Amino acid sequence: MDVSEVTIESVETEEKVSLFRGKAVVDGEVVRFSGIAIYTIGGPTVGVNLEQEDEARLLSKLGKEGVDALVAELQRRIVEGDFVVSGPVRIKRQPL
């Protein structure tokens, strides 16, 4: 499995939580995902969910272990900052 590109297409952030949508190029095919990042003192915690259609396609191609490995790779890249942001970043601020 070769993940050649990870792109975050939109981000909505409020306080210490960010919700995002993006895509990755995996073995030459586009895979879409959504996720959450929670920022804590020890560093961010990131969770990624593949879009249903893409996950079903990848399950038949890579199997459950392959899909789990892909999700772990996407999460690692996001935590380490190994991605490109191509869309809007919205920051919601709480009133003072």
mmCIF file of N, CA and C in Angstrom:
data_model
loop_
_atom_site.group_PDB
_atom_site.id
_atom_site.type_symbol
_atom_site.label_atom_id
_atom_site.label_comp_id
_atom_site.label_asym_id
_atom_site.label_seq_id
_atom_site.Cartn_x
_atom_site.Cartn_y
_atom_site.Cartn_z
ATOM 1 N N MET A 1 0.853 -1.175 0.000
ATOM 2 C CA MET A 1 0.000 0.000 0.000
ATOM 3 C C MET A 1 0.898 1.237 0.000
ATOM 4 N N ASP A 2 0.712 2.083 -0.986
ATOM 5 C CA ASP A 2 1.508 3.299 -1.104
ATOM 6 C C ASP A 2 0.595 4.514 -0.959
ATOM 7 N N VAL A 3 0.823 5.301 0.092
ATOM 8 C CA VAL A 3 0.074 6.542 0.302
ATOM 9 C C VAL A 3 0.978 7.664 -0.193
ATOM 10 N N SER A 4 0.647 8.227 -1.358
ATOM 11 C CA SER A 4 1.537 9.219 -1.963
ATOM 12 C C SER A 4 1.189 10.653 -1.614
ATOM 13 N N GLU A 5 -0.014 10.902 -1.144
ATOM 14 C CA GLU A 5 -0.423 12.290 -0.872
ATOM 15 C C GLU A 5 -1.589 12.307 0.113
ATOM 16 N N VAL A 6 -1.534 13.213 1.089
ATOM 17 C CA VAL A 6 -2.642 13.415 2.026
ATOM 18 C C VAL A 6 -3.001 14.896 1.977
ATOM 19 N N THR A 7 -4.255 15.187 1.692
ATOM 20 C CA THR A 7 -4.727 16.567 1.567
ATOM 21 C C THR A 7 -5.922 16.779 2.484
ATOM 22 N N ILE A 8 -5.860 17.821 3.303
ATOM 23 C CA ILE A 8 -6.998 18.223 4.126
ATOM 24 C C ILE A 8 -7.745 19.295 3.337
ATOM 25 N N GLU A 9 -9.016 19.035 3.040
ATOM 26 C CA GLU A 9 -9.792 19.935 2.190
ATOM 27 C C GLU A 9 -10.613 20.958 2.967
ATOM 28 N N SER A 10 -10.948 20.657 4.212
ATOM 29 C CA SER A 10 -11.663 21.634 5.039
ATOM 30 C C SER A 10 -11.450 21.299 6.509
ATOM 31 N N VAL A 11 -11.428 22.360 7.317
ATOM 32 C CA VAL A 11 -11.226 22.211 8.759
ATOM 33 C C VAL A 11 -12.155 23.176 9.478
ATOM 34 N N GLU A 12 -12.792 22.703 10.534
ATOM 35 C CA GLU A 12 -13.562 23.562 11.432
ATOM 36 C C GLU A 12 -13.006 23.357 12.828
ATOM 37 N N THR A 13 -12.566 24.433 13.451
ATOM 38 C CA THR A 13 -11.933 24.344 14.764
ATOM 39 C C THR A 13 -12.706 25.176 15.772
ATOM 40 N N GLU A 14 -12.928 24.591 16.943
ATOM 41 C CA GLU A 14 -13.528 25.318 18.057
ATOM 42 C C GLU A 14 -12.782 24.895 19.316
ATOM 43 N N GLU A 15 -12.132 25.865 19.924
ATOM 44 C CA GLU A 15 -11.313 25.625 21.114
ATOM 45 C C GLU A 15 -10.251 24.573 20.806
ATOM 46 N N LYS A 16 -10.299 23.408 21.448
ATOM 47 C CA LYS A 16 -9.244 22.404 21.293
ATOM 48 C C LYS A 16 -9.646 21.235 20.399
ATOM 49 N N VAL A 17 -10.720 21.396 19.630
ATOM 50 C CA VAL A 17 -11.214 20.313 18.789
ATOM 51 C C VAL A 17 -11.325 20.797 17.340
ATOM 52 N N SER A 18 -10.803 19.986 16.429
ATOM 53 C CA SER A 18 -10.920 20.287 15.002
ATOM 54 C C SER A 18 -11.580 19.111 14.295
ATOM 55 N N LEU A 19 -12.544 19.431 13.449
ATOM 56 C CA LEU A 19 -13.159 18.440 12.570
ATOM 57 C C LEU A 19 -12.653 18.721 11.165
ATOM 58 N N PHE A 20 -12.292 17.672 10.435
ATOM 59 C CA PHE A 20 -11.724 17.892 9.106
ATOM 60 C C PHE A 20 -12.203 16.838 8.117
ATOM 61 N N ARG A 21 -12.097 17.197 6.847
ATOM 62 C CA ARG A 21 -12.398 16.291 5.728
ATOM 63 C C ARG A 21 -11.216 16.371 4.787
ATOM 64 N N GLY A 22 -10.934 15.249 4.154
ATOM 65 C CA GLY A 22 -9.803 15.259 3.250
ATOM 66 C C GLY A 22 -9.799 14.073 2.318
ATOM 67 N N LYS A 23 -8.667 13.926 1.641
ATOM 68 C CA LYS A 23 -8.498 12.806 0.715
ATOM 69 C C LYS A 23 -7.035 12.390 0.727
ATOM 70 N N ALA A 24 -6.819 11.161 0.325
ATOM 71 C CA ALA A 24 -5.464 10.638 0.197
ATOM 72 C C ALA A 24 -5.386 9.870 -1.112
ATOM 73 N N VAL A 25 -4.206 9.842 -1.695
ATOM 74 C CA VAL A 25 -3.986 9.029 -2.883
ATOM 75 C C VAL A 25 -3.298 7.746 -2.414
ATOM 76 N N VAL A 26 -4.013 6.632 -2.584
ATOM 77 C CA VAL A 26 -3.535 5.325 -2.126
ATOM 78 C C VAL A 26 -3.441 4.396 -3.333
ATOM 79 N N ASP A 27 -2.244 3.949 -3.619
ATOM 80 C CA ASP A 27 -2.021 3.090 -4.784
ATOM 81 C C ASP A 27 -2.642 3.686 -6.045
ATOM 82 N N GLY A 28 -2.539 5.007 -6.193
ATOM 83 C CA GLY A 28 -3.035 5.702 -7.375
ATOM 84 C C GLY A 28 -4.515 6.023 -7.355
ATOM 85 N N GLU A 29 -5.240 5.629 -6.313
ATOM 86 C CA GLU A 29 -6.676 5.887 -6.223
ATOM 87 C C GLU A 29 -6.970 6.877 -5.107
ATOM 88 N N VAL A 30 -7.973 7.734 -5.318
ATOM 89 C CA VAL A 30 -8.360 8.716 -4.303
ATOM 90 C C VAL A 30 -9.250 8.047 -3.258
ATOM 91 N N VAL A 31 -8.903 8.265 -2.002
ATOM 92 C CA VAL A 31 -9.674 7.751 -0.868
ATOM 93 C C VAL A 31 -10.072 8.950 -0.013
ATOM 94 N N ARG A 32 -11.358 9.090 0.263
ATOM 95 C CA ARG A 32 -11.845 10.218 1.054
ATOM 96 C C ARG A 32 -12.025 9.801 2.512
ATOM 97 N N PHE A 33 -11.816 10.795 3.403
ATOM 98 C CA PHE A 33 -11.937 10.517 4.832
ATOM 99 C C PHE A 33 -12.409 11.755 5.574
ATOM 100 N N SER A 34 -12.867 11.532 6.804
ATOM 101 C CA SER A 34 -13.183 12.620 7.720
ATOM 102 C C SER A 34 -12.513 12.272 9.038
ATOM 103 N N GLY A 35 -12.389 13.272 9.898
ATOM 104 C CA GLY A 35 -11.728 12.973 11.153
ATOM 105 C C GLY A 35 -11.875 14.065 12.192
ATOM 106 N N ILE A 36 -11.282 13.779 13.337
ATOM 107 C CA ILE A 36 -11.294 14.702 14.463
ATOM 108 C C ILE A 36 -9.893 14.756 15.051
ATOM 109 N N ALA A 37 -9.496 15.945 15.461
ATOM 110 C CA ALA A 37 -8.232 16.123 16.176
ATOM 111 C C ALA A 37 -8.560 16.848 17.479
ATOM 112 N N ILE A 38 -8.068 16.297 18.573
ATOM 113 C CA ILE A 38 -8.264 16.903 19.890
ATOM 114 C C ILE A 38 -6.886 17.257 20.422
ATOM 115 N N TYR A 39 -6.709 18.524 20.753
ATOM 116 C CA TYR A 39 -5.403 19.010 21.182
ATOM 117 C C TYR A 39 -5.332 19.010 22.702
ATOM 118 N N THR A 40 -4.353 18.280 23.238
ATOM 119 C CA THR A 40 -4.178 18.167 24.686
ATOM 120 C C THR A 40 -2.740 18.510 25.051
ATOM 121 N N ILE A 41 -2.457 18.556 26.321
ATOM 122 C CA ILE A 41 -1.112 18.895 26.789
ATOM 123 C C ILE A 41 -0.073 17.920 26.239
ATOM 124 N N GLY A 42 -0.395 16.638 26.150
ATOM 125 C CA GLY A 42 0.544 15.635 25.656
ATOM 126 C C GLY A 42 0.661 15.591 24.144
ATOM 127 N N GLY A 43 -0.055 16.434 23.432
ATOM 128 C CA GLY A 43 -0.047 16.432 21.968
ATOM 129 C C GLY A 43 -1.414 16.059 21.439
ATOM 130 N N PRO A 44 -1.589 16.136 20.130
ATOM 131 C CA PRO A 44 -2.902 15.875 19.546
ATOM 132 C C PRO A 44 -3.250 14.388 19.513
ATOM 133 N N THR A 45 -4.539 14.133 19.610
ATOM 134 C CA THR A 45 -5.090 12.799 19.375
ATOM 135 C C THR A 45 -5.926 12.923 18.114
ATOM 136 N N VAL A 46 -5.685 12.040 17.149
ATOM 137 C CA VAL A 46 -6.359 12.126 15.859
ATOM 138 C C VAL A 46 -7.099 10.831 15.577
ATOM 139 N N GLY A 47 -8.346 10.969 15.124
ATOM 140 C CA GLY A 47 -9.139 9.825 14.676
ATOM 141 C C GLY A 47 -9.583 10.063 13.252
ATOM 142 N N VAL A 48 -9.468 9.045 12.411
ATOM 143 C CA VAL A 48 -9.843 9.166 10.997
ATOM 144 C C VAL A 48 -10.848 8.068 10.662
ATOM 145 N N ASN A 49 -11.877 8.431 9.885
ATOM 146 C CA ASN A 49 -12.854 7.480 9.362
ATOM 147 C C ASN A 49 -12.861 7.586 7.847
ATOM 148 N N LEU A 50 -12.754 6.466 7.174
ATOM 149 C CA LEU A 50 -12.838 6.456 5.715
ATOM 150 C C LEU A 50 -14.294 6.586 5.300
ATOM 151 N N GLU A 51 -14.525 7.219 4.153
ATOM 152 C CA GLU A 51 -15.885 7.285 3.618
ATOM 153 C C GLU A 51 -16.359 5.856 3.346
ATOM 154 N N GLN A 52 -17.640 5.584 3.536
ATOM 155 C CA GLN A 52 -18.190 4.227 3.449
ATOM 156 C C GLN A 52 -17.859 3.536 2.131
ATOM 157 N N GLU A 53 -18.093 4.197 1.008
ATOM 158 C CA GLU A 53 -17.845 3.582 -0.295
ATOM 159 C C GLU A 53 -16.375 3.223 -0.461
ATOM 160 N N ASP A 54 -15.495 4.138 -0.063
ATOM 161 C CA ASP A 54 -14.061 3.890 -0.204
ATOM 162 C C ASP A 54 -13.610 2.769 0.721
ATOM 163 N N GLU A 55 -14.153 2.742 1.945
ATOM 164 C CA GLU A 55 -13.782 1.682 2.879
ATOM 165 C C GLU A 55 -14.208 0.318 2.343
ATOM 166 N N ALA A 56 -15.416 0.233 1.793
ATOM 167 C CA ALA A 56 -15.897 -1.033 1.237
ATOM 168 C C ALA A 56 -15.000 -1.495 0.082
ATOM 169 N N ARG A 57 -14.628 -0.571 -0.780
ATOM 170 C CA ARG A 57 -13.751 -0.901 -1.916
ATOM 171 C C ARG A 57 -12.395 -1.381 -1.418
ATOM 172 N N LEU A 58 -11.859 -0.680 -0.418
ATOM 173 C CA LEU A 58 -10.541 -1.041 0.100
ATOM 174 C C LEU A 58 -10.567 -2.346 0.894
ATOM 175 N N LEU A 59 -11.672 -2.628 1.580
ATOM 176 C CA LEU A 59 -11.782 -3.900 2.307
ATOM 177 C C LEU A 59 -11.643 -5.085 1.358
ATOM 178 N N SER A 60 -12.271 -4.991 0.186
ATOM 179 C CA SER A 60 -12.180 -6.098 -0.769
ATOM 180 C C SER A 60 -10.778 -6.193 -1.382
ATOM 181 N N LYS A 61 -10.082 -5.081 -1.439
ATOM 182 C CA LYS A 61 -8.747 -5.058 -2.050
ATOM 183 C C LYS A 61 -7.634 -5.350 -1.033
ATOM 184 N N LEU A 62 -7.715 -4.716 0.152
ATOM 185 C CA LEU A 62 -6.638 -4.800 1.140
ATOM 186 C C LEU A 62 -6.952 -5.707 2.327
ATOM 187 N N GLY A 63 -8.234 -5.990 2.554
ATOM 188 C CA GLY A 63 -8.627 -6.741 3.739
ATOM 189 C C GLY A 63 -8.683 -5.831 4.955
ATOM 190 N N LYS A 64 -9.191 -6.363 6.053
ATOM 191 C CA LYS A 64 -9.368 -5.573 7.285
ATOM 192 C C LYS A 64 -8.039 -5.059 7.818
ATOM 193 N N GLU A 65 -7.018 -5.892 7.839
ATOM 194 C CA GLU A 65 -5.711 -5.459 8.348
ATOM 195 C C GLU A 65 -5.112 -4.346 7.483
ATOM 196 N N GLY A 66 -5.301 -4.434 6.173
ATOM 197 C CA GLY A 66 -4.795 -3.401 5.267
ATOM 198 C C GLY A 66 -5.500 -2.074 5.474
ATOM 199 N N VAL A 67 -6.819 -2.122 5.679
ATOM 200 C CA VAL A 67 -7.585 -0.896 5.929
ATOM 201 C C VAL A 67 -7.174 -0.293 7.271
ATOM 202 N N ASP A 68 -7.013 -1.137 8.281
ATOM 203 C CA ASP A 68 -6.564 -0.636 9.584
ATOM 204 C C ASP A 68 -5.179 0.007 9.474
ATOM 205 N N ALA A 69 -4.299 -0.584 8.683
ATOM 206 C CA ALA A 69 -2.959 -0.028 8.488
ATOM 207 C C ALA A 69 -3.037 1.318 7.765
ATOM 208 N N LEU A 70 -3.945 1.441 6.805
ATOM 209 C CA LEU A 70 -4.129 2.705 6.091
ATOM 210 C C LEU A 70 -4.618 3.792 7.041
ATOM 211 N N VAL A 71 -5.613 3.477 7.858
ATOM 212 C CA VAL A 71 -6.136 4.456 8.824
ATOM 213 C C VAL A 71 -5.022 4.890 9.780
ATOM 214 N N ALA A 72 -4.229 3.951 10.257
ATOM 215 C CA ALA A 72 -3.116 4.284 11.159
ATOM 216 C C ALA A 72 -2.101 5.185 10.453
ATOM 217 N N GLU A 73 -1.826 4.920 9.185
ATOM 218 C CA GLU A 73 -0.883 5.752 8.424
ATOM 219 C C GLU A 73 -1.431 7.169 8.246
ATOM 220 N N LEU A 74 -2.716 7.291 7.928
ATOM 221 C CA LEU A 74 -3.325 8.621 7.784
ATOM 222 C C LEU A 74 -3.259 9.383 9.108
ATOM 223 N N GLN A 75 -3.590 8.716 10.202
ATOM 224 C CA GLN A 75 -3.539 9.363 11.513
ATOM 225 C C GLN A 75 -2.113 9.803 11.847
ATOM 226 N N ARG A 76 -1.130 8.956 11.568
ATOM 227 C CA ARG A 76 0.266 9.303 11.842
ATOM 228 C C ARG A 76 0.693 10.521 11.039
ATOM 229 N N ARG A 77 0.337 10.540 9.751
ATOM 230 C CA ARG A 77 0.723 11.679 8.909
ATOM 231 C C ARG A 77 0.089 12.976 9.385
ATOM 232 N N ILE A 78 -1.148 12.909 9.827
ATOM 233 C CA ILE A 78 -1.813 14.121 10.304
ATOM 234 C C ILE A 78 -1.171 14.596 11.600
ATOM 235 N N VAL A 79 -0.894 13.698 12.516
ATOM 236 C CA VAL A 79 -0.240 14.076 13.775
ATOM 237 C C VAL A 79 1.127 14.702 13.499
ATOM 238 N N GLU A 80 1.868 14.134 12.542
ATOM 239 C CA GLU A 80 3.219 14.613 12.251
ATOM 240 C C GLU A 80 3.243 15.814 11.300
ATOM 241 N N GLY A 81 2.078 16.233 10.801
ATOM 242 C CA GLY A 81 2.023 17.397 9.915
ATOM 243 C C GLY A 81 2.416 17.094 8.485
ATOM 244 N N ASP A 82 2.360 15.834 8.073
ATOM 245 C CA ASP A 82 2.753 15.419 6.732
ATOM 246 C C ASP A 82 1.530 15.421 5.807
ATOM 247 N N PHE A 83 0.976 16.611 5.576
ATOM 248 C CA PHE A 83 -0.187 16.770 4.713
ATOM 249 C C PHE A 83 -0.208 18.183 4.163
ATOM 250 N N VAL A 84 -1.091 18.407 3.199
ATOM 251 C CA VAL A 84 -1.285 19.720 2.592
ATOM 252 C C VAL A 84 -2.710 20.168 2.888
ATOM 253 N N VAL A 85 -2.904 21.440 3.194
ATOM 254 C CA VAL A 85 -4.243 21.998 3.376
ATOM 255 C C VAL A 85 -4.618 22.714 2.086
ATOM 256 N N SER A 86 -5.749 22.319 1.484
ATOM 257 C CA SER A 86 -6.132 22.920 0.203
ATOM 258 C C SER A 86 -7.434 23.705 0.277
ATOM 259 N N GLY A 87 -8.089 23.697 1.420
ATOM 260 C CA GLY A 87 -9.388 24.355 1.501
ATOM 261 C C GLY A 87 -9.493 25.264 2.691
ATOM 262 N N PRO A 88 -10.709 25.654 3.025
ATOM 263 C CA PRO A 88 -10.913 26.628 4.097
ATOM 264 C C PRO A 88 -10.641 26.059 5.485
ATOM 265 N N VAL A 89 -10.161 26.930 6.354
ATOM 266 C CA VAL A 89 -9.988 26.626 7.770
ATOM 267 C C VAL A 89 -10.859 27.613 8.521
ATOM 268 N N ARG A 90 -11.883 27.110 9.188
ATOM 269 C CA ARG A 90 -12.809 27.970 9.926
ATOM 270 C C ARG A 90 -12.532 27.829 11.418
ATOM 271 N N ILE A 91 -12.337 28.956 12.080
ATOM 272 C CA ILE A 91 -12.077 28.951 13.516
ATOM 273 C C ILE A 91 -13.247 29.629 14.210
ATOM 274 N N LYS A 92 -13.943 28.888 15.043
ATOM 275 C CA LYS A 92 -15.062 29.440 15.809
ATOM 276 C C LYS A 92 -14.522 29.892 17.156
ATOM 277 N N ARG A 93 -14.779 31.115 17.503
ATOM 278 C CA ARG A 93 -14.308 31.646 18.775
ATOM 279 C C ARG A 93 -15.464 31.807 19.739
ATOM 280 N N GLN A 94 -15.210 31.485 20.982
ATOM 281 C CA GLN A 94 -16.206 31.677 22.025
ATOM 282 C C GLN A 94 -16.244 33.148 22.412
ATOM 283 N N PRO A 95 -17.410 33.719 22.650
ATOM 284 C CA PRO A 95 -17.466 35.104 23.082
ATOM 285 C C PRO A 95 -16.822 35.275 24.457
ATOM 286 N N LEU A 96 -16.210 36.417 24.672
ATOM 287 C CA LEU A 96 -15.564 36.698 25.967
ATOM 288 C C LEU A 96 -16.571 37.082 27.023
#
